[in-house]
């Protein structure tokens, strides 16, 4: 595996880990860990997609990253977590 494969694989793993932990009831979508797993995973997967020059996944993971950023900003603005 090359660097791009590792970046994409780690990114996808983090997204799936967030989903699994949410499904098992260990994290909610409002938990900081859930938001950060999605944000980091999507950013890594997007970077890998950019390096592969694969536009459909650049759009998908880029959108996922932006949405996760909005979630993080909303989390940080709310003093009552």
PDB file of C-alpha atoms in Angstrom:
ATOM      1  CA  UNK A   1       0.000   0.000   0.000  1.00  0.00           C
ATOM      2  CA  UNK A   2       1.205   3.486  -0.802  1.00  0.00           C
ATOM      3  CA  UNK A   3       0.675   6.715   1.143  1.00  0.00           C
ATOM      4  CA  UNK A   4      -2.556   7.559  -0.674  1.00  0.00           C
ATOM      5  CA  UNK A   5      -3.981   4.124   0.132  1.00  0.00           C
ATOM      6  CA  UNK A   6      -3.077   4.560   3.787  1.00  0.00           C
ATOM      7  CA  UNK A   7      -4.632   8.024   3.986  1.00  0.00           C
ATOM      8  CA  UNK A   8      -7.862   6.824   2.381  1.00  0.00           C
ATOM      9  CA  UNK A   9      -8.009   3.646   4.453  1.00  0.00           C
ATOM     10  CA  UNK A  10      -7.471   5.448   7.742  1.00  0.00           C
ATOM     11  CA  UNK A  11     -10.039   8.077   6.772  1.00  0.00           C
ATOM     12  CA  UNK A  12     -12.676   5.512   5.885  1.00  0.00           C
ATOM     13  CA  UNK A  13     -11.891   3.543   9.052  1.00  0.00           C
ATOM     14  CA  UNK A  14     -12.464   6.640  11.212  1.00  0.00           C
ATOM     15  CA  UNK A  15     -15.798   7.396   9.532  1.00  0.00           C
ATOM     16  CA  UNK A  16     -16.942   3.795   9.951  1.00  0.00           C
ATOM     17  CA  UNK A  17     -15.730   3.749  13.562  1.00  0.00           C
ATOM     18  CA  UNK A  18     -17.850   6.817  14.329  1.00  0.00           C
ATOM     19  CA  UNK A  19     -20.854   5.148  12.703  1.00  0.00           C
ATOM     20  CA  UNK A  20     -20.284   1.870  14.580  1.00  0.00           C
ATOM     21  CA  UNK A  21     -19.894   3.610  17.949  1.00  0.00           C
ATOM     22  CA  UNK A  22     -23.063   5.595  17.275  1.00  0.00           C
ATOM     23  CA  UNK A  23     -24.965   2.453  16.293  1.00  0.00           C
ATOM     24  CA  UNK A  24     -23.791   0.680  19.454  1.00  0.00           C
ATOM     25  CA  UNK A  25     -24.924   3.634  21.566  1.00  0.00           C
ATOM     26  CA  UNK A  26     -21.397   4.527  22.694  1.00  0.00           C
ATOM     27  CA  UNK A  27     -21.468   7.956  21.012  1.00  0.00           C
ATOM     28  CA  UNK A  28     -24.226  10.287  19.937  1.00  0.00           C
ATOM     29  CA  UNK A  29     -24.027  12.532  16.904  1.00  0.00           C
ATOM     30  CA  UNK A  30     -23.616  15.457  19.285  1.00  0.00           C
ATOM     31  CA  UNK A  31     -20.513  14.054  21.014  1.00  0.00           C
ATOM     32  CA  UNK A  32     -17.218  15.775  20.269  1.00  0.00           C
ATOM     33  CA  UNK A  33     -15.547  12.414  19.599  1.00  0.00           C
ATOM     34  CA  UNK A  34     -18.162  11.580  16.941  1.00  0.00           C
ATOM     35  CA  UNK A  35     -17.709  14.961  15.267  1.00  0.00           C
ATOM     36  CA  UNK A  36     -13.908  14.725  15.311  1.00  0.00           C
ATOM     37  CA  UNK A  37     -13.870  11.153  13.996  1.00  0.00           C
ATOM     38  CA  UNK A  38     -16.073  12.206  11.084  1.00  0.00           C
ATOM     39  CA  UNK A  39     -14.140  15.404  10.431  1.00  0.00           C
ATOM     40  CA  UNK A  40     -10.732  13.748  10.488  1.00  0.00           C
ATOM     41  CA  UNK A  41     -11.893  10.712   8.549  1.00  0.00           C
ATOM     42  CA  UNK A  42     -13.600  12.748   5.857  1.00  0.00           C
ATOM     43  CA  UNK A  43     -10.630  15.095   5.507  1.00  0.00           C
ATOM     44  CA  UNK A  44      -8.215  12.178   5.097  1.00  0.00           C
ATOM     45  CA  UNK A  45     -10.489  10.411   2.620  1.00  0.00           C
ATOM     46  CA  UNK A  46     -10.912  13.673   0.706  1.00  0.00           C
ATOM     47  CA  UNK A  47      -7.153  14.185   0.580  1.00  0.00           C
ATOM     48  CA  UNK A  48      -6.685  10.644  -0.731  1.00  0.00           C
ATOM     49  CA  UNK A  49      -9.372  11.283  -3.356  1.00  0.00           C
ATOM     50  CA  UNK A  50      -7.612  14.474  -4.414  1.00  0.00           C
ATOM     51  CA  UNK A  51      -4.332  12.584  -4.740  1.00  0.00           C
ATOM     52  CA  UNK A  52      -6.129   9.959  -6.833  1.00  0.00           C
ATOM     53  CA  UNK A  53      -7.847  12.713  -8.844  1.00  0.00           C
ATOM     54  CA  UNK A  54     -11.236  11.020  -8.379  1.00  0.00           C
ATOM     55  CA  UNK A  55     -13.828  13.787  -8.507  1.00  0.00           C
ATOM     56  CA  UNK A  56     -16.928  11.912  -7.227  1.00  0.00           C
ATOM     57  CA  UNK A  57     -15.242  11.105  -3.926  1.00  0.00           C
ATOM     58  CA  UNK A  58     -13.582  14.512  -3.707  1.00  0.00           C
ATOM     59  CA  UNK A  59     -17.107  15.965  -3.763  1.00  0.00           C
ATOM     60  CA  UNK A  60     -18.509  13.377  -1.321  1.00  0.00           C
ATOM     61  CA  UNK A  61     -15.720  13.594   1.227  1.00  0.00           C
ATOM     62  CA  UNK A  62     -15.348  17.350   0.789  1.00  0.00           C
ATOM     63  CA  UNK A  63     -19.046  17.800   1.571  1.00  0.00           C
ATOM     64  CA  UNK A  64     -18.720  15.427   4.551  1.00  0.00           C
ATOM     65  CA  UNK A  65     -15.779  17.498   5.810  1.00  0.00           C
ATOM     66  CA  UNK A  66     -17.702  20.775   5.479  1.00  0.00           C
ATOM     67  CA  UNK A  67     -20.740  19.363   7.290  1.00  0.00           C
ATOM     68  CA  UNK A  68     -18.482  18.056  10.054  1.00  0.00           C
ATOM     69  CA  UNK A  69     -16.902  21.505  10.354  1.00  0.00           C
ATOM     70  CA  UNK A  70     -20.357  23.033  10.821  1.00  0.00           C
ATOM     71  CA  UNK A  71     -21.071  20.434  13.508  1.00  0.00           C
ATOM     72  CA  UNK A  72     -17.813  21.280  15.257  1.00  0.00           C
ATOM     73  CA  UNK A  73     -18.536  25.021  15.187  1.00  0.00           C
ATOM     74  CA  UNK A  74     -22.045  24.398  16.566  1.00  0.00           C
ATOM     75  CA  UNK A  75     -20.549  22.190  19.298  1.00  0.00           C
ATOM     76  CA  UNK A  76     -17.969  24.825  20.255  1.00  0.00           C
ATOM     77  CA  UNK A  77     -20.577  27.607  20.364  1.00  0.00           C
ATOM     78  CA  UNK A  78     -22.819  25.649  22.735  1.00  0.00           C
ATOM     79  CA  UNK A  79     -21.417  25.949  26.271  1.00  0.00           C
ATOM     80  CA  UNK A  80     -23.778  23.231  27.574  1.00  0.00           C
ATOM     81  CA  UNK A  81     -22.570  19.960  26.099  1.00  0.00           C
TER      82      UNK A  81
END
